[in-house]
Amino acid sequence: MPILSADQAASRVFGAVVNLGKPGTYLHWGFIQLSLANFVLIVVMIAVFLAAILLPFPHRGGPRS
Amino acid sequence: MSADTAVPAAPATGAPALLPEDADQWTARVRRRAVGAFPPERLLPDRQPAYVASWIYVFGVLTLTSLVVVLLSGAVLALEGPSWWHQSSVGLFVNSTHLWSVELFFFFMVVHLWGKFFMAAWRGRRRATWVTGVVAFLVSIGTAFTGYLSQQNFDSQWIGTQAKDGINATGAGAFFNVLNFGQMLMWHILLLPLVLGLFVVVHVLLVRKRGVVPPFPAKPAVVPALATEVAPVPSAAAAADEEIGEQR
């Protein structure tokens, strides 16, 4: 097995997950058209937003003002 | 005040004592207004209200932090130039750092925007804070757009040729030519960052002046057994906010 440099290995791992060697995938809902990548990003943003509201915030044991 | 006048130092701070005849000078007036509007303890407070202990309040600072990385990586790119950021490995790294810090900047800013929108963050005389944030967001879009045009590669050429008809259709093409690399670069690294920086500074100063917006007070609870409505319980945060509003 050939020895790969770190960036070559990273490229192979990334390439196995996301193939950038072909046209992008687009989603269509009526007049709405957006790329799958942007859709995934929006979903992640909504998930982070909900997590920011719901997850408890760590704080020190001292009195809070 | 003449340079050869001996001015006694104030005992507490070591700063020159204010002479009565200097009280009406514009420097003294500006200083009084600045300290009155932004006393040091409000400008850099040691503590925040208890309601700030929530992850949703973190995204403003995350946005600012990303902006600092954007500015620093952009400054390095400006020092070295397009050949360096396209061909050397360090240049490619800094170029990618610039791109991904922008991605994170927008990511955090939009989550910050959602949080503040659903909190109605313009409450309590915070309209100017909200508006400066919205303007900063819009200017950021323009800055990012001109950044894509300043890459000096096929991607920027493609974006420029695709954008020109749309821009020309609005009439803005007469003074904003997306095919003019020098003009787009100047907008990207000078004009728009200046405007963005100004609005961000004013936005943060207004946050310090008006305070961080508190969450909504608790809604009235209905007890099913008695079918009576319990009076709303104002949160300590809301009460403190009202108190601050009355003081101003």
mmCIF file of N, CA and C in Angstrom, chain B residues 50-159:
data_model
loop_
_atom_site.group_PDB
_atom_site.id
_atom_site.type_symbol
_atom_site.label_atom_id
_atom_site.label_comp_id
_atom_site.label_asym_id
_atom_site.label_seq_id
_atom_site.Cartn_x
_atom_site.Cartn_y
_atom_site.Cartn_z
ATOM 1 N N ALA B 50 -27.795 37.460 34.542
ATOM 2 C CA ALA B 50 -27.872 35.998 34.612
ATOM 3 C C ALA B 50 -28.444 35.397 33.338
ATOM 4 N N TYR B 51 -29.378 36.128 32.676
ATOM 5 C CA TYR B 51 -30.017 35.537 31.497
ATOM 6 C C TYR B 51 -29.062 35.383 30.322
ATOM 7 N N VAL B 52 -27.886 35.997 30.390
ATOM 8 C CA VAL B 52 -26.913 35.863 29.295
ATOM 9 C C VAL B 52 -26.263 34.478 29.309
ATOM 10 N N ALA B 53 -26.438 33.743 30.416
ATOM 11 C CA ALA B 53 -25.855 32.402 30.504
ATOM 12 C C ALA B 53 -26.670 31.420 29.664
ATOM 13 N N SER B 54 -26.646 31.602 28.355
ATOM 14 C CA SER B 54 -27.337 30.718 27.417
ATOM 15 C C SER B 54 -26.508 30.674 26.146
ATOM 16 N N TRP B 55 -26.503 29.518 25.488
ATOM 17 C CA TRP B 55 -25.684 29.377 24.284
ATOM 18 C C TRP B 55 -26.095 30.359 23.197
ATOM 19 N N ILE B 56 -27.376 30.743 23.171
ATOM 20 C CA ILE B 56 -27.837 31.617 22.090
ATOM 21 C C ILE B 56 -27.183 32.996 22.182
ATOM 22 N N TYR B 57 -26.716 33.363 23.377
ATOM 23 C CA TYR B 57 -26.060 34.667 23.531
ATOM 24 C C TYR B 57 -24.582 34.617 23.121
ATOM 25 N N VAL B 58 -24.093 33.430 22.768
ATOM 26 C CA VAL B 58 -22.676 33.281 22.432
ATOM 27 C C VAL B 58 -22.392 33.678 20.978
ATOM 28 N N PHE B 59 -23.443 33.642 20.142
ATOM 29 C CA PHE B 59 -23.191 33.741 18.704
ATOM 30 C C PHE B 59 -22.767 35.130 18.239
ATOM 31 N N GLY B 60 -23.107 36.156 19.000
ATOM 32 C CA GLY B 60 -22.603 37.487 18.653
ATOM 33 C C GLY B 60 -21.088 37.548 18.775
ATOM 34 N N VAL B 61 -20.580 37.021 19.874
ATOM 35 C CA VAL B 61 -19.126 37.012 20.091
ATOM 36 C C VAL B 61 -18.445 36.098 19.071
ATOM 37 N N LEU B 62 -19.081 34.959 18.758
ATOM 38 C CA LEU B 62 -18.509 34.065 17.741
ATOM 39 C C LEU B 62 -18.421 34.778 16.390
ATOM 40 N N THR B 63 -19.437 35.580 16.070
ATOM 41 C CA THR B 63 -19.412 36.340 14.817
ATOM 42 C C THR B 63 -18.247 37.321 14.816
ATOM 43 N N LEU B 64 -18.075 38.032 15.930
ATOM 44 C CA LEU B 64 -16.962 38.983 16.033
ATOM 45 C C LEU B 64 -15.614 38.274 15.923
ATOM 46 N N THR B 65 -15.495 37.127 16.564
ATOM 47 C CA THR B 65 -14.242 36.374 16.520
ATOM 48 C C THR B 65 -13.922 35.937 15.098
ATOM 49 N N SER B 66 -14.948 35.463 14.398
ATOM 50 C CA SER B 66 -14.743 35.068 12.996
ATOM 51 C C SER B 66 -14.305 36.266 12.165
ATOM 52 N N LEU B 67 -14.909 37.421 12.447
ATOM 53 C CA LEU B 67 -14.552 38.627 11.681
ATOM 54 C C LEU B 67 -13.081 38.991 11.898
ATOM 55 N N VAL B 68 -12.596 38.811 13.109
ATOM 56 C CA VAL B 68 -11.178 39.094 13.372
ATOM 57 C C VAL B 68 -10.288 38.176 12.536
ATOM 58 N N VAL B 69 -10.651 36.883 12.462
ATOM 59 C CA VAL B 69 -9.868 35.937 11.649
ATOM 60 C C VAL B 69 -9.956 36.318 10.171
ATOM 61 N N VAL B 70 -11.142 36.739 9.734
ATOM 62 C CA VAL B 70 -11.310 37.186 8.342
ATOM 63 C C VAL B 70 -10.362 38.348 8.050
ATOM 64 N N LEU B 71 -10.328 39.336 8.953
ATOM 65 C CA LEU B 71 -9.506 40.525 8.722
ATOM 66 C C LEU B 71 -8.017 40.181 8.746
ATOM 67 N N LEU B 72 -7.611 39.341 9.699
ATOM 68 C CA LEU B 72 -6.183 38.986 9.794
ATOM 69 C C LEU B 72 -5.727 38.186 8.578
ATOM 70 N N SER B 73 -6.523 37.164 8.190
ATOM 71 C CA SER B 73 -6.126 36.351 7.036
ATOM 72 C C SER B 73 -6.177 37.179 5.762
ATOM 73 N N GLY B 74 -7.149 38.100 5.667
ATOM 74 C CA GLY B 74 -7.224 38.983 4.498
ATOM 75 C C GLY B 74 -6.021 39.911 4.426
ATOM 76 N N ALA B 75 -5.550 40.382 5.598
ATOM 77 C CA ALA B 75 -4.373 41.259 5.616
ATOM 78 C C ALA B 75 -3.142 40.512 5.108
ATOM 79 N N VAL B 76 -3.016 39.243 5.492
ATOM 80 C CA VAL B 76 -1.869 38.449 5.011
ATOM 81 C C VAL B 76 -1.969 38.245 3.499
ATOM 82 N N LEU B 77 -3.183 37.964 3.004
ATOM 83 C CA LEU B 77 -3.367 37.804 1.553
ATOM 84 C C LEU B 77 -2.995 39.086 0.821
ATOM 85 N N ALA B 78 -3.367 40.234 1.391
ATOM 86 C CA ALA B 78 -3.050 41.515 0.756
ATOM 87 C C ALA B 78 -1.544 41.762 0.732
ATOM 88 N N LEU B 79 -0.843 41.287 1.759
ATOM 89 C CA LEU B 79 0.607 41.467 1.804
ATOM 90 C C LEU B 79 1.310 40.667 0.712
ATOM 91 N N GLU B 80 0.803 39.466 0.453
ATOM 92 C CA GLU B 80 1.544 38.546 -0.413
ATOM 93 C C GLU B 80 1.095 38.545 -1.871
ATOM 94 N N GLY B 81 -0.205 38.690 -2.123
ATOM 95 C CA GLY B 81 -0.666 38.776 -3.502
ATOM 96 C C GLY B 81 -1.167 37.473 -4.105
ATOM 97 N N PRO B 82 -1.820 37.561 -5.302
ATOM 98 C CA PRO B 82 -2.516 36.421 -5.900
ATOM 99 C C PRO B 82 -1.613 35.231 -6.228
ATOM 100 N N SER B 83 -0.395 35.471 -6.760
ATOM 101 C CA SER B 83 0.466 34.335 -7.110
ATOM 102 C C SER B 83 0.748 33.493 -5.876
ATOM 103 N N TRP B 84 0.980 34.174 -4.764
ATOM 104 C CA TRP B 84 1.293 33.465 -3.518
ATOM 105 C C TRP B 84 0.098 32.669 -3.023
ATOM 106 N N TRP B 85 -1.105 33.287 -3.033
ATOM 107 C CA TRP B 85 -2.238 32.566 -2.447
ATOM 108 C C TRP B 85 -2.768 31.475 -3.370
ATOM 109 N N HIS B 86 -2.358 31.499 -4.669
ATOM 110 C CA HIS B 86 -2.810 30.432 -5.564
ATOM 111 C C HIS B 86 -1.792 29.299 -5.691
ATOM 112 N N GLN B 87 -0.495 29.590 -5.475
ATOM 113 C CA GLN B 87 0.538 28.614 -5.848
ATOM 114 C C GLN B 87 1.311 28.021 -4.677
ATOM 115 N N SER B 88 1.562 28.796 -3.628
ATOM 116 C CA SER B 88 2.339 28.237 -2.519
ATOM 117 C C SER B 88 1.409 27.520 -1.547
ATOM 118 N N SER B 89 1.954 26.527 -0.868
ATOM 119 C CA SER B 89 1.112 25.757 0.055
ATOM 120 C C SER B 89 0.648 26.619 1.225
ATOM 121 N N VAL B 90 1.543 27.487 1.737
ATOM 122 C CA VAL B 90 1.131 28.378 2.829
ATOM 123 C C VAL B 90 0.076 29.364 2.330
ATOM 124 N N GLY B 91 0.274 29.860 1.110
ATOM 125 C CA GLY B 91 -0.708 30.778 0.531
ATOM 126 C C GLY B 91 -2.074 30.127 0.372
ATOM 127 N N LEU B 92 -2.082 28.880 -0.092
ATOM 128 C CA LEU B 92 -3.348 28.156 -0.225
ATOM 129 C C LEU B 92 -4.017 27.975 1.136
ATOM 130 N N PHE B 93 -3.183 27.722 2.154
ATOM 131 C CA PHE B 93 -3.729 27.545 3.503
ATOM 132 C C PHE B 93 -4.381 28.843 3.994
ATOM 133 N N VAL B 94 -3.666 29.977 3.818
ATOM 134 C CA VAL B 94 -4.215 31.261 4.277
ATOM 135 C C VAL B 94 -5.453 31.627 3.466
ATOM 136 N N ASN B 95 -5.416 31.325 2.165
ATOM 137 C CA ASN B 95 -6.581 31.578 1.317
ATOM 138 C C ASN B 95 -7.784 30.785 1.820
ATOM 139 N N SER B 96 -7.540 29.512 2.153
ATOM 140 C CA SER B 96 -8.632 28.681 2.666
ATOM 141 C C SER B 96 -9.097 29.176 4.031
ATOM 142 N N THR B 97 -8.143 29.628 4.855
ATOM 143 C CA THR B 97 -8.512 30.174 6.163
ATOM 144 C C THR B 97 -9.431 31.381 5.988
ATOM 145 N N HIS B 98 -9.101 32.222 4.997
ATOM 146 C CA HIS B 98 -9.925 33.399 4.724
ATOM 147 C C HIS B 98 -11.328 32.966 4.305
ATOM 148 N N LEU B 99 -11.400 31.992 3.401
ATOM 149 C CA LEU B 99 -12.711 31.523 2.919
ATOM 150 C C LEU B 99 -13.528 30.924 4.058
ATOM 151 N N TRP B 100 -12.935 30.005 4.823
ATOM 152 C CA TRP B 100 -13.720 29.289 5.826
ATOM 153 C C TRP B 100 -14.056 30.167 7.035
ATOM 154 N N SER B 101 -13.217 31.166 7.312
ATOM 155 C CA SER B 101 -13.599 32.087 8.387
ATOM 156 C C SER B 101 -14.777 32.953 7.944
ATOM 157 N N VAL B 102 -14.850 33.246 6.642
ATOM 158 C CA VAL B 102 -16.018 33.962 6.128
ATOM 159 C C VAL B 102 -17.260 33.073 6.233
ATOM 160 N N GLU B 103 -17.103 31.792 5.882
ATOM 161 C CA GLU B 103 -18.236 30.868 5.989
ATOM 162 C C GLU B 103 -18.745 30.818 7.437
ATOM 163 N N LEU B 104 -17.810 30.706 8.380
ATOM 164 C CA LEU B 104 -18.205 30.659 9.793
ATOM 165 C C LEU B 104 -18.798 31.995 10.238
ATOM 166 N N PHE B 105 -18.238 33.100 9.731
ATOM 167 C CA PHE B 105 -18.753 34.431 10.047
ATOM 168 C C PHE B 105 -20.240 34.522 9.687
ATOM 169 N N PHE B 106 -20.587 34.076 8.473
ATOM 170 C CA PHE B 106 -21.995 34.147 8.055
ATOM 171 C C PHE B 106 -22.839 33.138 8.827
ATOM 172 N N PHE B 107 -22.291 31.960 9.064
ATOM 173 C CA PHE B 107 -23.020 30.934 9.820
ATOM 174 C C PHE B 107 -23.411 31.489 11.192
ATOM 175 N N PHE B 108 -22.415 31.991 11.925
ATOM 176 C CA PHE B 108 -22.674 32.501 13.273
ATOM 177 C C PHE B 108 -23.574 33.736 13.228
ATOM 178 N N MET B 109 -23.371 34.597 12.227
ATOM 179 C CA MET B 109 -24.159 35.820 12.155
ATOM 180 C C MET B 109 -25.635 35.503 11.916
ATOM 181 N N VAL B 110 -25.918 34.501 11.076
ATOM 182 C CA VAL B 110 -27.315 34.169 10.790
ATOM 183 C C VAL B 110 -27.963 33.543 12.026
ATOM 184 N N VAL B 111 -27.257 32.669 12.751
ATOM 185 C CA VAL B 111 -27.824 32.107 13.984
ATOM 186 C C VAL B 111 -28.038 33.237 15.004
ATOM 187 N N HIS B 112 -27.089 34.169 15.093
ATOM 188 C CA HIS B 112 -27.230 35.349 15.957
ATOM 189 C C HIS B 112 -28.472 36.149 15.545
ATOM 190 N N LEU B 113 -28.661 36.320 14.227
ATOM 191 C CA LEU B 113 -29.813 37.065 13.708
ATOM 192 C C LEU B 113 -31.116 36.365 14.083
ATOM 193 N N TRP B 114 -31.179 35.045 13.894
ATOM 194 C CA TRP B 114 -32.392 34.307 14.265
ATOM 195 C C TRP B 114 -32.696 34.476 15.752
ATOM 196 N N GLY B 115 -31.657 34.311 16.564
ATOM 197 C CA GLY B 115 -31.858 34.428 18.014
ATOM 198 C C GLY B 115 -32.403 35.795 18.379
ATOM 199 N N LYS B 116 -31.827 36.845 17.813
ATOM 200 C CA LYS B 116 -32.254 38.202 18.147
ATOM 201 C C LYS B 116 -33.622 38.514 17.557
ATOM 202 N N PHE B 117 -33.935 37.943 16.391
ATOM 203 C CA PHE B 117 -35.251 38.189 15.785
ATOM 204 C C PHE B 117 -36.355 37.601 16.662
ATOM 205 N N PHE B 118 -36.189 36.331 17.065
ATOM 206 C CA PHE B 118 -37.235 35.697 17.864
ATOM 207 C C PHE B 118 -37.259 36.231 19.296
ATOM 208 N N MET B 119 -36.219 36.953 19.695
ATOM 209 C CA MET B 119 -36.188 37.607 21.000
ATOM 210 C C MET B 119 -36.733 39.030 20.905
ATOM 211 N N ALA B 120 -37.059 39.464 19.666
ATOM 212 C CA ALA B 120 -37.459 40.858 19.426
ATOM 213 C C ALA B 120 -36.446 41.789 20.076
ATOM 214 N N ALA B 121 -35.204 41.676 19.619
ATOM 215 C CA ALA B 121 -34.088 42.339 20.293
ATOM 216 C C ALA B 121 -34.112 43.857 20.149
ATOM 217 N N TRP B 122 -35.109 44.382 19.441
ATOM 218 C CA TRP B 122 -35.216 45.833 19.313
ATOM 219 C C TRP B 122 -35.993 46.427 20.489
ATOM 220 N N ARG B 123 -36.448 45.582 21.421
ATOM 221 C CA ARG B 123 -37.169 46.089 22.597
ATOM 222 C C ARG B 123 -36.240 46.909 23.489
ATOM 223 N N GLY B 124 -36.857 47.757 24.328
ATOM 224 C CA GLY B 124 -36.095 48.492 25.337
ATOM 225 C C GLY B 124 -35.122 49.498 24.738
ATOM 226 N N ARG B 125 -35.592 50.284 23.779
ATOM 227 C CA ARG B 125 -34.783 51.337 23.137
ATOM 228 C C ARG B 125 -33.540 50.750 22.463
ATOM 229 N N ARG B 126 -33.708 49.569 21.836
ATOM 230 C CA ARG B 126 -32.585 48.929 21.159
ATOM 231 C C ARG B 126 -32.779 48.915 19.645
ATOM 232 N N ARG B 127 -33.622 49.829 19.135
ATOM 233 C CA ARG B 127 -33.873 49.854 17.687
ATOM 234 C C ARG B 127 -32.588 50.103 16.913
ATOM 235 N N ALA B 128 -31.782 51.054 17.382
ATOM 236 C CA ALA B 128 -30.544 51.385 16.658
ATOM 237 C C ALA B 128 -29.581 50.199 16.664
ATOM 238 N N THR B 129 -29.571 49.433 17.756
ATOM 239 C CA THR B 129 -28.716 48.244 17.814
ATOM 240 C C THR B 129 -29.139 47.253 16.732
ATOM 241 N N TRP B 130 -30.453 47.032 16.633
ATOM 242 C CA TRP B 130 -30.979 46.111 15.626
ATOM 243 C C TRP B 130 -30.655 46.592 14.214
ATOM 244 N N VAL B 131 -30.903 47.879 13.953
ATOM 245 C CA VAL B 131 -30.721 48.415 12.602
ATOM 246 C C VAL B 131 -29.244 48.373 12.192
ATOM 247 N N THR B 132 -28.340 48.737 13.098
ATOM 248 C CA THR B 132 -26.915 48.675 12.739
ATOM 249 C C THR B 132 -26.479 47.238 12.466
ATOM 250 N N GLY B 133 -27.073 46.283 13.166
ATOM 251 C CA GLY B 133 -26.770 44.868 12.905
ATOM 252 C C GLY B 133 -27.260 44.446 11.530
ATOM 253 N N VAL B 134 -28.466 44.881 11.171
ATOM 254 C CA VAL B 134 -29.019 44.536 9.850
ATOM 255 C C VAL B 134 -28.151 45.139 8.746
ATOM 256 N N VAL B 135 -27.763 46.407 8.924
ATOM 257 C CA VAL B 135 -26.928 47.059 7.897
ATOM 258 C C VAL B 135 -25.572 46.353 7.793
ATOM 259 N N ALA B 136 -25.000 45.975 8.947
ATOM 260 C CA ALA B 136 -23.721 45.258 8.928
ATOM 261 C C ALA B 136 -23.864 43.936 8.162
ATOM 262 N N PHE B 137 -25.004 43.266 8.347
ATOM 263 C CA PHE B 137 -25.258 42.014 7.637
ATOM 264 C C PHE B 137 -25.294 42.249 6.123
ATOM 265 N N LEU B 138 -26.020 43.289 5.695
ATOM 266 C CA LEU B 138 -26.128 43.577 4.263
ATOM 267 C C LEU B 138 -24.774 43.979 3.671
ATOM 268 N N VAL B 139 -24.021 44.788 4.397
ATOM 269 C CA VAL B 139 -22.695 45.191 3.904
ATOM 270 C C VAL B 139 -21.772 43.970 3.826
ATOM 271 N N SER B 140 -21.935 43.044 4.753
ATOM 272 C CA SER B 140 -21.126 41.822 4.724
ATOM 273 C C SER B 140 -21.371 41.026 3.448
ATOM 274 N N ILE B 141 -22.626 40.987 3.004
ATOM 275 C CA ILE B 141 -22.951 40.265 1.770
ATOM 276 C C ILE B 141 -22.212 40.890 0.590
ATOM 277 N N GLY B 142 -22.231 42.229 0.536
ATOM 278 C CA GLY B 142 -21.509 42.921 -0.535
ATOM 279 C C GLY B 142 -20.014 42.684 -0.456
ATOM 280 N N THR B 143 -19.482 42.667 0.754
ATOM 281 C CA THR B 143 -18.045 42.439 0.922
ATOM 282 C C THR B 143 -17.670 41.031 0.461
ATOM 283 N N ALA B 144 -18.495 40.056 0.822
ATOM 284 C CA ALA B 144 -18.219 38.675 0.402
ATOM 285 C C ALA B 144 -18.334 38.548 -1.118
ATOM 286 N N PHE B 145 -19.334 39.208 -1.692
ATOM 287 C CA PHE B 145 -19.535 39.139 -3.142
ATOM 288 C C PHE B 145 -18.317 39.692 -3.888
ATOM 289 N N THR B 146 -17.836 40.852 -3.466
ATOM 290 C CA THR B 146 -16.658 41.421 -4.140
ATOM 291 C C THR B 146 -15.411 40.585 -3.851
ATOM 292 N N GLY B 147 -15.418 39.838 -2.743
ATOM 293 C CA GLY B 147 -14.307 38.939 -2.454
ATOM 294 C C GLY B 147 -14.233 37.804 -3.459
ATOM 295 N N TYR B 148 -15.401 37.248 -3.819
ATOM 296 C CA TYR B 148 -15.417 36.192 -4.823
ATOM 297 C C TYR B 148 -14.928 36.721 -6.167
ATOM 298 N N LEU B 149 -15.178 38.030 -6.434
ATOM 299 C CA LEU B 149 -14.720 38.625 -7.689
ATOM 300 C C LEU B 149 -13.225 38.939 -7.653
ATOM 301 N N SER B 150 -12.622 38.921 -6.474
ATOM 302 C CA SER B 150 -11.207 39.314 -6.336
ATOM 303 C C SER B 150 -10.260 38.121 -6.247
ATOM 304 N N GLN B 151 -10.773 36.916 -6.501
ATOM 305 C CA GLN B 151 -9.927 35.737 -6.320
ATOM 306 C C GLN B 151 -8.808 35.639 -7.352
ATOM 307 N N GLN B 152 -9.021 36.215 -8.542
ATOM 308 C CA GLN B 152 -8.058 36.106 -9.642
ATOM 309 C C GLN B 152 -7.934 34.663 -10.143
ATOM 310 N N ASN B 153 -9.053 34.034 -10.401
ATOM 311 C CA ASN B 153 -9.028 32.698 -11.004
ATOM 312 C C ASN B 153 -10.259 32.543 -11.912
ATOM 313 N N PHE B 154 -10.446 31.342 -12.464
ATOM 314 C CA PHE B 154 -11.569 31.131 -13.373
ATOM 315 C C PHE B 154 -12.903 31.301 -12.657
ATOM 316 N N ASP B 155 -12.925 30.961 -11.371
ATOM 317 C CA ASP B 155 -14.168 31.098 -10.602
ATOM 318 C C ASP B 155 -14.609 32.562 -10.558
ATOM 319 N N SER B 156 -13.652 33.470 -10.282
ATOM 320 C CA SER B 156 -14.025 34.888 -10.214
ATOM 321 C C SER B 156 -14.432 35.412 -11.597
ATOM 322 N N GLN B 157 -13.780 34.905 -12.645
ATOM 323 C CA GLN B 157 -14.175 35.321 -13.997
ATOM 324 C C GLN B 157 -15.593 34.863 -14.316
ATOM 325 N N TRP B 158 -15.887 33.623 -13.936
ATOM 326 C CA TRP B 158 -17.217 33.071 -14.187
ATOM 327 C C TRP B 158 -18.281 33.876 -13.434
ATOM 328 N N ILE B 159 -18.011 34.153 -12.136
ATOM 329 C CA ILE B 159 -18.973 34.908 -11.327
ATOM 330 C C ILE B 159 -19.155 36.315 -11.908
#
